[in-house]
mmCIF file of C-alpha atoms and ligand atoms in Angstrom:
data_model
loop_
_atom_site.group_PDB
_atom_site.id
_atom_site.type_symbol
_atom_site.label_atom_id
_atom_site.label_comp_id
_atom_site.label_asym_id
_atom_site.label_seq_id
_atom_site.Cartn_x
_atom_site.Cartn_y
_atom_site.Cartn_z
ATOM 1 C CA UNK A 1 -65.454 -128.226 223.674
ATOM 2 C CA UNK A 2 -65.214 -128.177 227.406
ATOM 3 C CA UNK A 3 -62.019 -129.358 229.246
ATOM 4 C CA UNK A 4 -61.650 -132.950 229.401
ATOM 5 C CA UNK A 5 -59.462 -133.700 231.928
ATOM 6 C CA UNK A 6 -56.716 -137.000 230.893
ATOM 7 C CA UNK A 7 -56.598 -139.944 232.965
ATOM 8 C CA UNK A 8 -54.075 -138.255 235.099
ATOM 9 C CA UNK A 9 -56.217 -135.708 235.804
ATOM 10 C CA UNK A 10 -59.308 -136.799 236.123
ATOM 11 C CA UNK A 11 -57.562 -139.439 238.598
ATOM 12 C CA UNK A 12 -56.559 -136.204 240.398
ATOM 13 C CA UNK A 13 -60.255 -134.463 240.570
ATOM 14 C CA UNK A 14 -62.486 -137.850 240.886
ATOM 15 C CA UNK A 15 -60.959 -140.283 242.712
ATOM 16 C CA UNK A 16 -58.457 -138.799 244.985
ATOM 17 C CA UNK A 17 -60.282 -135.472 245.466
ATOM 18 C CA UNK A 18 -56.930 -133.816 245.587
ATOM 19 C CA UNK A 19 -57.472 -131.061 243.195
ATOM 20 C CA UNK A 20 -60.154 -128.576 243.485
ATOM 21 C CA UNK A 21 -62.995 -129.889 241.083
ATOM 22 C CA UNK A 22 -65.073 -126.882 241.607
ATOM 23 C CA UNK A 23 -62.803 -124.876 239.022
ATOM 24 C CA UNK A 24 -63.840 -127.200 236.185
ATOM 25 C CA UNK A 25 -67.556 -125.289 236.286
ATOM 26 C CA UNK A 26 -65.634 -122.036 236.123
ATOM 27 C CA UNK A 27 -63.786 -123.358 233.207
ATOM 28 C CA UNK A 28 -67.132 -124.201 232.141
ATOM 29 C CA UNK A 29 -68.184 -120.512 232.923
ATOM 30 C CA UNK A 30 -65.055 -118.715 231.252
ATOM 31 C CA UNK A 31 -65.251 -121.281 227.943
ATOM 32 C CA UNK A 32 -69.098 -120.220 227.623
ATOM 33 C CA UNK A 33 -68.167 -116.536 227.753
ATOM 34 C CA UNK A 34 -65.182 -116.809 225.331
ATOM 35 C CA UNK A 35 -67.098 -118.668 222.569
ATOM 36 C CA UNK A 36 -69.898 -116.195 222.975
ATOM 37 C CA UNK A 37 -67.130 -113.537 222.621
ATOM 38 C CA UNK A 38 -65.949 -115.395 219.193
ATOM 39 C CA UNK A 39 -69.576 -115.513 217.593
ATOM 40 C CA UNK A 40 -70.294 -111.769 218.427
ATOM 41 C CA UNK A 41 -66.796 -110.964 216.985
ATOM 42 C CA UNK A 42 -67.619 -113.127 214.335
ATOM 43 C CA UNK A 43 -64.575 -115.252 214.292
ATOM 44 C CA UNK A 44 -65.996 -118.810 213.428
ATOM 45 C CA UNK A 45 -67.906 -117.256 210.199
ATOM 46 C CA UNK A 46 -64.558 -115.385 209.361
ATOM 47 C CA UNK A 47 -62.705 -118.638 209.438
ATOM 48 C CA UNK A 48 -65.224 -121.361 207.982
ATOM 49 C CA UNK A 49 -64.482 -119.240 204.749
ATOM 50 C CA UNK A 50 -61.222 -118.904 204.831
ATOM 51 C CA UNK A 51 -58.370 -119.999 207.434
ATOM 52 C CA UNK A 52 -56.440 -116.759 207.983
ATOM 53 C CA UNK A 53 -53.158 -116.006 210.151
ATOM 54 C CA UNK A 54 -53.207 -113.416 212.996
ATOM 55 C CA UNK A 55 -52.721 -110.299 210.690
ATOM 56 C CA UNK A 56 -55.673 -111.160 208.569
ATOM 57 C CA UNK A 57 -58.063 -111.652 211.179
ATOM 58 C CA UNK A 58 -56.828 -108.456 213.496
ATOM 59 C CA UNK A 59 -57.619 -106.662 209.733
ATOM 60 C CA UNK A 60 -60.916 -108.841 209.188
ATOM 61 C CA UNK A 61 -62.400 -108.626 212.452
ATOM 62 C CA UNK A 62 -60.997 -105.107 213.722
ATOM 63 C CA UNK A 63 -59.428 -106.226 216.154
ATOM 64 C CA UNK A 64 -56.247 -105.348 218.647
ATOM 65 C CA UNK A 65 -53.766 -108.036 217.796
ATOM 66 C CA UNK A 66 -52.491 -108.675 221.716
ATOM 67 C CA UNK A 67 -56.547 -109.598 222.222
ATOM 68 C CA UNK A 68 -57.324 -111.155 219.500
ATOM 69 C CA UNK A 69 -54.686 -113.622 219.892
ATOM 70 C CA UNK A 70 -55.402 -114.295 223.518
ATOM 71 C CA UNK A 71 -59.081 -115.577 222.679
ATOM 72 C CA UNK A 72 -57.249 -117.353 219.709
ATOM 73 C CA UNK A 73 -55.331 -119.482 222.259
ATOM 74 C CA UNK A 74 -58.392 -119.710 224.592
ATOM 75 C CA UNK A 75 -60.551 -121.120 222.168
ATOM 76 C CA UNK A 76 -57.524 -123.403 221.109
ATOM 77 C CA UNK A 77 -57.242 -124.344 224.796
ATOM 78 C CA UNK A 78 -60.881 -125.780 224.806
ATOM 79 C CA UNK A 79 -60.750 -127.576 221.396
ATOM 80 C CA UNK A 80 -62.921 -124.628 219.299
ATOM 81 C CA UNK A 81 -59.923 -123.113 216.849
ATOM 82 C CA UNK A 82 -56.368 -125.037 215.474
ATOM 83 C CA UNK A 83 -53.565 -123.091 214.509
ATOM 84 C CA UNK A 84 -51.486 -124.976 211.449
ATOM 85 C CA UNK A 85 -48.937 -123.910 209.549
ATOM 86 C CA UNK A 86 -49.620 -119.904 211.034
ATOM 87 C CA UNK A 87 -53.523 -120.130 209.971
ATOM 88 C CA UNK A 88 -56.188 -120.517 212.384
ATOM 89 C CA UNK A 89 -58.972 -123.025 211.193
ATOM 90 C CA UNK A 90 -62.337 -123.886 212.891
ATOM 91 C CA UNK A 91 -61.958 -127.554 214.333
ATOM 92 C CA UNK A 92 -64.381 -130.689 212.772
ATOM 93 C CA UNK A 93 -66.103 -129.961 215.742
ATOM 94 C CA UNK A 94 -66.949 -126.455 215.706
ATOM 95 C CA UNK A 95 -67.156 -126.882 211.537
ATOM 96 C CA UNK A 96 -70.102 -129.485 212.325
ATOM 97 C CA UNK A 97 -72.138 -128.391 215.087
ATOM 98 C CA UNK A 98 -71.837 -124.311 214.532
ATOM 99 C CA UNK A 99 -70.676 -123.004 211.291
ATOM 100 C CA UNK A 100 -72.906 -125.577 208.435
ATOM 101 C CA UNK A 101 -75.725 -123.728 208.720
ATOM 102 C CA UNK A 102 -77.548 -127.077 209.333
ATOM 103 C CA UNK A 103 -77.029 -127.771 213.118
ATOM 104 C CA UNK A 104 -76.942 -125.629 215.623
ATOM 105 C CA UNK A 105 -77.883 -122.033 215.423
ATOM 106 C CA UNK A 106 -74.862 -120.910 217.357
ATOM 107 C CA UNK A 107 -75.852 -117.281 216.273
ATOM 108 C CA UNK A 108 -79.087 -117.133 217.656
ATOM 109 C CA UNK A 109 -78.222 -119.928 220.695
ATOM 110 C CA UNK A 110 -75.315 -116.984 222.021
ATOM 111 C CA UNK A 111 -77.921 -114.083 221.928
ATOM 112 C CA UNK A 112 -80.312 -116.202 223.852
ATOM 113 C CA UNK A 113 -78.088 -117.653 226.423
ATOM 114 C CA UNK A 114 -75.661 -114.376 226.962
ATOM 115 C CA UNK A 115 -79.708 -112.544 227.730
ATOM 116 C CA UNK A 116 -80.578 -115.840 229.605
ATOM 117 C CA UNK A 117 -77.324 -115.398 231.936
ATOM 118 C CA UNK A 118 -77.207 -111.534 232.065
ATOM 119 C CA UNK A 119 -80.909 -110.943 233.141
ATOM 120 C CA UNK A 120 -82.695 -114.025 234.635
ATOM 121 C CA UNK A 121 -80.377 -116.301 236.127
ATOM 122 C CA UNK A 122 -79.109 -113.834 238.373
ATOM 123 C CA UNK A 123 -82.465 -114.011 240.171
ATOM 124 C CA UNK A 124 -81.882 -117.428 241.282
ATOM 125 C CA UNK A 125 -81.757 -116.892 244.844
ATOM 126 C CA UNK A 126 -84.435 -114.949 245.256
ATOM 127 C CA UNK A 127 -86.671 -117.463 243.142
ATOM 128 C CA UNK A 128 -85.669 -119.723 245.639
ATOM 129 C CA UNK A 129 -85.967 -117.762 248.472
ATOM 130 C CA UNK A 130 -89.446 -116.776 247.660
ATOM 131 C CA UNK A 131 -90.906 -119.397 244.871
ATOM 132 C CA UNK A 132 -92.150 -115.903 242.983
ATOM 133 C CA UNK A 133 -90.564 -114.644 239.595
ATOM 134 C CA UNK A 134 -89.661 -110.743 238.803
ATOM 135 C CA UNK A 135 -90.407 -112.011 235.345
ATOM 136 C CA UNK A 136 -92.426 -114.179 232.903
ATOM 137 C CA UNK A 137 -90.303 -116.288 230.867
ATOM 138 C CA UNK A 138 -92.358 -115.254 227.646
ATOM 139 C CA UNK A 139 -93.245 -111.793 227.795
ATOM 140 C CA UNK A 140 -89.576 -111.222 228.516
ATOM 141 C CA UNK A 141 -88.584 -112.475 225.595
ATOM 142 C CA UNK A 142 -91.574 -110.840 223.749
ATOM 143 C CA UNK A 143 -90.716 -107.423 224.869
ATOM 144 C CA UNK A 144 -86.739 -107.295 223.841
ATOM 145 C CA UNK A 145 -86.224 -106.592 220.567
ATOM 146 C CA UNK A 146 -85.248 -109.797 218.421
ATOM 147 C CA UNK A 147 -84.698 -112.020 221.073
ATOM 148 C CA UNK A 148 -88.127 -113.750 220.806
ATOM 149 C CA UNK A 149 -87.319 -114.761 217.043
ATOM 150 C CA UNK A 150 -83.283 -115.470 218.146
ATOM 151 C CA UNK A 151 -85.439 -118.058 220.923
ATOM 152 C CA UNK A 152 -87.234 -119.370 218.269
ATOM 153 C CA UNK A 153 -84.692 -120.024 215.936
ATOM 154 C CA UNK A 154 -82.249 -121.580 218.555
ATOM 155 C CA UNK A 155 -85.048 -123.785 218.850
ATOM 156 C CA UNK A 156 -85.843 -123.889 214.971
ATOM 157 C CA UNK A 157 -82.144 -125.082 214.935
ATOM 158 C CA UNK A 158 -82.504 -128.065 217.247
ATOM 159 C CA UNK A 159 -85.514 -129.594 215.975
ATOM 160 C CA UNK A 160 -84.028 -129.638 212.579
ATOM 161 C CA UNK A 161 -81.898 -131.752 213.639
ATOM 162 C CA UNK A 162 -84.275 -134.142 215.737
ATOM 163 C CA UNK A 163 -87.185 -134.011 213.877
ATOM 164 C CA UNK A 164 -86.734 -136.306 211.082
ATOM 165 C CA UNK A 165 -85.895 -138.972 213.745
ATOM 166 C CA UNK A 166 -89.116 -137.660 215.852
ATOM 167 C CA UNK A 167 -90.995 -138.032 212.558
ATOM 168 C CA UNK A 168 -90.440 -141.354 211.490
ATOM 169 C CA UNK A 169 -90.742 -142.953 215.044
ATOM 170 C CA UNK A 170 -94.777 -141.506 215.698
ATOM 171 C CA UNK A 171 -96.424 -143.924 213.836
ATOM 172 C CA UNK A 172 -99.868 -142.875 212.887
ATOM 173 C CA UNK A 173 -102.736 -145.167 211.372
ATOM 174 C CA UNK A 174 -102.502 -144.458 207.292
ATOM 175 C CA UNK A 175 -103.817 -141.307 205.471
ATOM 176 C CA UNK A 176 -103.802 -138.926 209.036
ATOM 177 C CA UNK A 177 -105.417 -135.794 207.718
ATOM 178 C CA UNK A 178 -105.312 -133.419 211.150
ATOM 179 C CA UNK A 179 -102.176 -132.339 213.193
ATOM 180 C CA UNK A 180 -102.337 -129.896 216.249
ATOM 181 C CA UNK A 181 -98.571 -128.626 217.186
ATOM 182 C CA UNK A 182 -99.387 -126.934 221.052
ATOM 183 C CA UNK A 183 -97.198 -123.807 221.817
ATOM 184 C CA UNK A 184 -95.747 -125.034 218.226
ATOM 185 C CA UNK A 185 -93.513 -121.860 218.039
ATOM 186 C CA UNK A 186 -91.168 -121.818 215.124
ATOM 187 C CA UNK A 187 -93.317 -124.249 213.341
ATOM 188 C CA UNK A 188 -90.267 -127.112 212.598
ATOM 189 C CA UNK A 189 -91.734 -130.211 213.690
ATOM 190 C CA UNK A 190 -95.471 -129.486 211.895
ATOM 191 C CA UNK A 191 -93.550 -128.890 209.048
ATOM 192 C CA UNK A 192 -92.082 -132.242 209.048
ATOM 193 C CA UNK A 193 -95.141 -134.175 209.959
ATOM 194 C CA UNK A 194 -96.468 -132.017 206.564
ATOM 195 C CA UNK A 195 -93.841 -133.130 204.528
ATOM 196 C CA UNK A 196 -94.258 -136.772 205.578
ATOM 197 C CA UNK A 197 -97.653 -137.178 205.351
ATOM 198 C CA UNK A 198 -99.231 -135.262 202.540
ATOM 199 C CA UNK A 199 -102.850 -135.279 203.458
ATOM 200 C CA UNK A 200 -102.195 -133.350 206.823
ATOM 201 C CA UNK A 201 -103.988 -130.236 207.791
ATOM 202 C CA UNK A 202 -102.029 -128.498 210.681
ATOM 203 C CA UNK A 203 -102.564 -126.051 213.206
ATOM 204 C CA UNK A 204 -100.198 -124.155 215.260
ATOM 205 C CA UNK A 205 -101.120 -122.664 218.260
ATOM 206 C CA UNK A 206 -98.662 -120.101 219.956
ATOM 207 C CA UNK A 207 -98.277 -116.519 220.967
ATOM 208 C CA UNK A 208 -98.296 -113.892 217.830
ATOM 209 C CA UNK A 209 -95.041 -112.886 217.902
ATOM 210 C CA UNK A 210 -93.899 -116.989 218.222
ATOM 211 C CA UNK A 211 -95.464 -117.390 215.063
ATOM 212 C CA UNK A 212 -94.110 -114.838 213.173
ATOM 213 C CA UNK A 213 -90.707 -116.921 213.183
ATOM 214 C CA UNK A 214 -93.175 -119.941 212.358
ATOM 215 C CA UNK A 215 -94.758 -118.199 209.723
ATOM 216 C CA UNK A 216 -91.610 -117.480 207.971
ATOM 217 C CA UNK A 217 -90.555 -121.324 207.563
ATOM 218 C CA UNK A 218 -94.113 -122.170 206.660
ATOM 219 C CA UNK A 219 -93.627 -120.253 203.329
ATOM 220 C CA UNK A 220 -90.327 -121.195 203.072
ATOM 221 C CA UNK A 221 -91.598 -124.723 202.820
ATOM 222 C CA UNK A 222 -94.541 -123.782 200.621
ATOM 223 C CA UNK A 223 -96.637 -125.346 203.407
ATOM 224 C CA UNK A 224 -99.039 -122.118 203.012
ATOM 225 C CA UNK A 225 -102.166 -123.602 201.875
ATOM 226 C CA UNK A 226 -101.749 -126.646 204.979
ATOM 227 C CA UNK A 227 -100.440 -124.811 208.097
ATOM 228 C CA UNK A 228 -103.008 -122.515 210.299
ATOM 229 C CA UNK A 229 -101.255 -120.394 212.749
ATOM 230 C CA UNK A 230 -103.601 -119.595 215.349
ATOM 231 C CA UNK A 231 -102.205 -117.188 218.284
ATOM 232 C CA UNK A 232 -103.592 -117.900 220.866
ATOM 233 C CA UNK A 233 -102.847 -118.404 225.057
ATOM 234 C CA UNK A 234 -103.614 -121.914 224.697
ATOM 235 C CA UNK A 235 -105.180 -122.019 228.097
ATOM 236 C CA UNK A 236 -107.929 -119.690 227.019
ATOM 237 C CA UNK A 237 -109.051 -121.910 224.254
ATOM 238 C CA UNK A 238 -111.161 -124.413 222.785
ATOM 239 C CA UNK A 239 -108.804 -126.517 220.686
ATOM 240 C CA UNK A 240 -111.001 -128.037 218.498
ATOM 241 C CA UNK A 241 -111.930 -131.547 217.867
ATOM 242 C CA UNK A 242 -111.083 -134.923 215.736
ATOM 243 C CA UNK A 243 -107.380 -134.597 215.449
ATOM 244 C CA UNK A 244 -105.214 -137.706 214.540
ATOM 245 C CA UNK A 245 -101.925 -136.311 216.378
ATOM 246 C CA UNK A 246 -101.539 -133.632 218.845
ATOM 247 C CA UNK A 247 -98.026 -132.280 219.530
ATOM 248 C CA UNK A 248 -96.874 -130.816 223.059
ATOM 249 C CA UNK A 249 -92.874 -130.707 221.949
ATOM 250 C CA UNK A 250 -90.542 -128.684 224.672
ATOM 251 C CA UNK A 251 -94.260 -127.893 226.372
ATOM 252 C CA UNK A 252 -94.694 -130.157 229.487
ATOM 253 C CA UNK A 253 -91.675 -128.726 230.852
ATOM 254 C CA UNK A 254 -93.297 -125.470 231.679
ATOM 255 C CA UNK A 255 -95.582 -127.049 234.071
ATOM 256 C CA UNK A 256 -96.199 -128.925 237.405
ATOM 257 C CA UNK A 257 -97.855 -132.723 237.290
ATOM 258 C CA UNK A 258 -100.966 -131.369 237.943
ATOM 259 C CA UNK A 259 -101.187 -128.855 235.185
ATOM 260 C CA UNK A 260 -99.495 -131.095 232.909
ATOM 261 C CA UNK A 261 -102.528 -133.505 233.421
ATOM 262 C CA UNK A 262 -105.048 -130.911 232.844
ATOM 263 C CA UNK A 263 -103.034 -129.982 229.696
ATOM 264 C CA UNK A 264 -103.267 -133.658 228.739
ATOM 265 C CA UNK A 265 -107.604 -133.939 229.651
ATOM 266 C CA UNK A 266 -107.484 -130.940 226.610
ATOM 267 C CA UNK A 267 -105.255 -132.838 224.256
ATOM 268 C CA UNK A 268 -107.387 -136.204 225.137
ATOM 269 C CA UNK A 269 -110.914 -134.585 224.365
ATOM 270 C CA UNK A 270 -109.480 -132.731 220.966
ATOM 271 C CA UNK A 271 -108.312 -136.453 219.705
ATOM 272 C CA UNK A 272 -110.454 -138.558 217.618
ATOM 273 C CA UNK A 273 -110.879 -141.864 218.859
ATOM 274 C CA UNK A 274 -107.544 -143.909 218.183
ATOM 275 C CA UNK A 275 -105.797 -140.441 218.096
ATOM 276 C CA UNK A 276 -102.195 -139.768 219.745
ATOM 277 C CA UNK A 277 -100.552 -137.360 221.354
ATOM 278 C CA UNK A 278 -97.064 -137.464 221.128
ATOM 279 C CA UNK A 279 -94.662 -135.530 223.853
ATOM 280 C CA UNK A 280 -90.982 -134.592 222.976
ATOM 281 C CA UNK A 281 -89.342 -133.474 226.082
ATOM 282 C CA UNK A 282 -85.955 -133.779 228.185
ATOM 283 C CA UNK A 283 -86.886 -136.855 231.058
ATOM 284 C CA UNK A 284 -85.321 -138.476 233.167
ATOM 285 C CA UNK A 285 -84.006 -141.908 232.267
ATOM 286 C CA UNK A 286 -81.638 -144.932 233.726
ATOM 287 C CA UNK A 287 -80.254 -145.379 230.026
ATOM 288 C CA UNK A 288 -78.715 -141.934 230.246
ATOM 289 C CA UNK A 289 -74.696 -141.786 231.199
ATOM 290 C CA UNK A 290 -73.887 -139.331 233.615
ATOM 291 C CA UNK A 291 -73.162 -136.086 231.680
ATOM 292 C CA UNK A 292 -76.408 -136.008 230.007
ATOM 293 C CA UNK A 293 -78.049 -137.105 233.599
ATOM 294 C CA UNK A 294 -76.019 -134.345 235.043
ATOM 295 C CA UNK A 295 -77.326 -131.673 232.331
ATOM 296 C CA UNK A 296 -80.856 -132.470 232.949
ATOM 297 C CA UNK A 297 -80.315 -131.788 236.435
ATOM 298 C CA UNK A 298 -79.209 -128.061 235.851
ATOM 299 C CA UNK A 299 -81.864 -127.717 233.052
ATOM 300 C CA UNK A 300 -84.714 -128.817 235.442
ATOM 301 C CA UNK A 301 -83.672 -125.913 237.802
ATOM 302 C CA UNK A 302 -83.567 -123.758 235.392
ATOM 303 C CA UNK A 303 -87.144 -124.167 233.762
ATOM 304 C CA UNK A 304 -88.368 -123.758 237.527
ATOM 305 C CA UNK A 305 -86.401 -120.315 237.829
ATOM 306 C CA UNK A 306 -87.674 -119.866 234.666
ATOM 307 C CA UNK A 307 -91.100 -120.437 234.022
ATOM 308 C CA UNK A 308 -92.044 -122.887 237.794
ATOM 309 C CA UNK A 309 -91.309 -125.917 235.540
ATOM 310 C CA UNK A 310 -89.510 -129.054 235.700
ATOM 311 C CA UNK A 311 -87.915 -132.412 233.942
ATOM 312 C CA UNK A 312 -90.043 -135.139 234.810
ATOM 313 C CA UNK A 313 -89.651 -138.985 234.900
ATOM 314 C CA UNK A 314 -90.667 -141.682 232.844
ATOM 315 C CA UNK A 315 -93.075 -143.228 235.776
ATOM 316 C CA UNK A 316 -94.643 -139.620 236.180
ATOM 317 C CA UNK A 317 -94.717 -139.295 232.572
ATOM 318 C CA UNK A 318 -96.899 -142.177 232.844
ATOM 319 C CA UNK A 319 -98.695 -141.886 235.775
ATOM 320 C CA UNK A 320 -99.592 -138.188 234.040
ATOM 321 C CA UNK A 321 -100.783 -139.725 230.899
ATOM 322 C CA UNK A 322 -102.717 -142.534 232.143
ATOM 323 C CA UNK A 323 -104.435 -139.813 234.798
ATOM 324 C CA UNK A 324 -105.984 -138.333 231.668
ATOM 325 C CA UNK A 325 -107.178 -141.764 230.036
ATOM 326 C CA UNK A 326 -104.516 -142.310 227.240
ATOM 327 C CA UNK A 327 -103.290 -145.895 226.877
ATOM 328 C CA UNK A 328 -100.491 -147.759 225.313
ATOM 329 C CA UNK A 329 -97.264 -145.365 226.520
ATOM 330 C CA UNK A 330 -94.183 -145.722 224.723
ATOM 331 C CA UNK A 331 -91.126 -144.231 225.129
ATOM 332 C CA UNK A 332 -88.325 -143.713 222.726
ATOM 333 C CA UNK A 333 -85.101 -142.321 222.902
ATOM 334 C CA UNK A 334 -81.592 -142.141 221.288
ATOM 335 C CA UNK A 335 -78.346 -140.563 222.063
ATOM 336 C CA UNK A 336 -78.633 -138.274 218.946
ATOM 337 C CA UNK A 337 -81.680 -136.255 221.096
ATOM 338 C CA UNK A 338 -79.275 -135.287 223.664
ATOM 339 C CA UNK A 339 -81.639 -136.222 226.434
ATOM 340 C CA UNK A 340 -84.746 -135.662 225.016
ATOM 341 C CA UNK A 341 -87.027 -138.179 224.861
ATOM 342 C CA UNK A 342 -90.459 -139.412 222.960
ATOM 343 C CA UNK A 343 -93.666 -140.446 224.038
ATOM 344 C CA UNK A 344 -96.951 -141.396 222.464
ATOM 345 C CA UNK A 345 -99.847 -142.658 223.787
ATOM 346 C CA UNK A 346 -103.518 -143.357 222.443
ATOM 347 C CA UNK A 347 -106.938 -142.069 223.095
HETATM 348 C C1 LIG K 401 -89.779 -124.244 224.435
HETATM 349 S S1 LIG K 401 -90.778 -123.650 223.134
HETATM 350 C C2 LIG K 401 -91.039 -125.118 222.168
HETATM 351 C C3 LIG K 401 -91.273 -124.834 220.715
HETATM 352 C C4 LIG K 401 -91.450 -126.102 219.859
HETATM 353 N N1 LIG K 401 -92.637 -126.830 220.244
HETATM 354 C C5 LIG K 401 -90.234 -126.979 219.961
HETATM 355 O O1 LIG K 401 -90.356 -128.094 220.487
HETATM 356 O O2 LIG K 401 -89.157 -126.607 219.508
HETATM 357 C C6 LIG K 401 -92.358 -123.505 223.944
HETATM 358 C C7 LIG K 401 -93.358 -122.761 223.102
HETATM 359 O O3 LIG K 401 -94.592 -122.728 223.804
HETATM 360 C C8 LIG K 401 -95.161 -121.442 223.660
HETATM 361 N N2 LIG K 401 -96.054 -121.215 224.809
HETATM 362 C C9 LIG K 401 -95.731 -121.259 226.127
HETATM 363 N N3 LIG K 401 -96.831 -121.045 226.866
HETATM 364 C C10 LIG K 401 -97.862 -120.836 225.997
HETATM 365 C C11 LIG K 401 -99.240 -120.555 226.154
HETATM 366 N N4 LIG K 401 -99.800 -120.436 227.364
HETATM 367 N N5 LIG K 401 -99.992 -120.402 225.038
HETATM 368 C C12 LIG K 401 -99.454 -120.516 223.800
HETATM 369 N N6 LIG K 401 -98.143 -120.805 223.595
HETATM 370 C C13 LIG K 401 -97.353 -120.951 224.681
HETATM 371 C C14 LIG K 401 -93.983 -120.506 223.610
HETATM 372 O O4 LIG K 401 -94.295 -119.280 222.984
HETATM 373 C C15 LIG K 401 -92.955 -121.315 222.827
HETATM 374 O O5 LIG K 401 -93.033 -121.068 221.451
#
């Protein structure tokens, strides 16, 4: 969990400006690298199945006792690991969002992030400098070894968690029978729309190796016969026609307002009359307090380092939408989706 300063403190930092705030990002910096140092040593595994003392874990985890314990009283420090009665145990915290299997996909989300933070973000000021990038976002992650499907399945992880919510909030006329999910990747969310509404045909369009993650959770859920994976650069394609819902989840963000709107002309000519498309995205939004506001603010910059993208705002959202002839925009959002938001709109 990161620092949280007590009244006294944050007194100290925020109002009086008396202490130097700065260091609480490199808290934030040194608490990122020490839980990414647990989940490669495996600690929060070791201990969701059994709370162990120092000498068991040194033996479990082959460690060196003096270093082992240090992290231990790092990850203590920031609210990750308890020690009672000599046993370490994961906290409720780090037992709900990391170690159930459920949540988070704190496995895969530390193998993406420590590549993330080792090989792109160090660009930064050259992006800036120049507006060009030594890289594309996607064919770097195609061309390391695993980290493509670890990307996917970070992903995998969080809609999981949203995606019953995004689910039940598009609501589609009765008996929809065609889905598109654009750049649909691990194939989550058109799984869901399958399993709620059982005369749906989906497609998936996405890179090959993108849907080789999404092709494994399509036969998992014994979706086989209903799901299409098409690979595909969806700029280089006719999508089809007649559809009753087209996704762009986690999409829009890649792109500037103007490509956005030519994205949304495609999705608006592959609808059937009455037809939505529904967007699932971080924006910007006055209902948000000032950590999440604050978050989207360091993710914006980082999809343009990334990929020359950007968070948007709900009156560009809609200015975007009704450029391309969709009508009746609504937004929906809870504090569940961490600053993501919904929005559908009708052909
Ligand atoms: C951030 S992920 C979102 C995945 C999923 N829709 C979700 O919301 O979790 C974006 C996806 O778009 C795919 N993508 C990006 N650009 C694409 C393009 N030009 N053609 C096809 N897929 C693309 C990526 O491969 C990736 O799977």
């Amino acid at each position: 969990m990161p620092i949280q300063p007590n009244f006294l403190e944050r007194f100290a930092f925020f109002t009086l400006n008396a202490a130097p705030t700065p260091m609480l990002d490199l808290a934030g910096a040194l608490g990122y690298q020490a839980l990414s140092t647990a989940v490669r040593l495996n600690l929060f595994n070791t201990l969701q199945e059994r709370p162990s003392t120092l000498p068991e874990l040194v033996q479990t985890l082959n460690c060196q006792e003096r270093g082992l314990k240090h992290l231990l009283s790092a990850l203590a420090g920031i609210g990750y690991v308890v020690a009672k009665n000599g046993r370490y145990h994961n906290t409720t915290m780090t037992e709900k969002w990391f170690t159930d299997g459920t949540m988070l996909d704190l496995n895969n989300a530390v193998t993406c992030w420590d590549a993330f933070l080792r090989d792109l973000w160090p660009h930064a000021p050259e992006v800036i400098q120049s507006g060009e990038r030594p890289y594309n976002f996607y064919d770097y992650t195609a061309n390391q070894p695993g980290l493509s499907h670890a990307h996917q399945q970070m992903m995998f992880g969080n809609a999981n968690l949203n995606a019953p919510d995004v689910t039940s909030r598009v609501k589609l006329p009765a008996g929809p029978t065609r889905l598109l999910d654009v750049g649909g990747g691990h194939g989550a969310y058109t799984i869901h729309f399958c399993q709620e509404h059982p005369n749906l045909q989906a497609t998936i369009l996405d890179s090959a190796i993108a849907l080789e993650t999404a092709q494994q959770h399509v036969d998992a859920a014994g979706l086989d016969g209903r799901v299409q994976l098409q690979p595909a650069d969806i700029w280089q394609i006719d999508w089809g026609q007649e559809y009753d819902l087209i996704l762009l989840f986690n999409f829009i963000h890649h792109y500037d307002q103007e490509t956005n709107v030519k994205l949304l002309h495609k999705a608006h000519a592959a609808l059937k009359p009455g037809g939505q498309v529904a967007i699932f995205d971080q924006l910007e939004s006055k209902q948000f307090g000032s950590a999440i506001s604050g978050l989207l603010q360091l993710i914006s910059l980082m999809y343009y380092l990334f990929a020359d993208g950007r968070i948007f705002s709900r009156d560009e959202m809609r200015q975007m939408l009704g450029t391309a002839n969709f009508s009746n925009i609504q937004f929906f959002t809870t504090p569940k989706w961490a600053g993501q938001s919904l929005v559908t709109a009708v052909k």
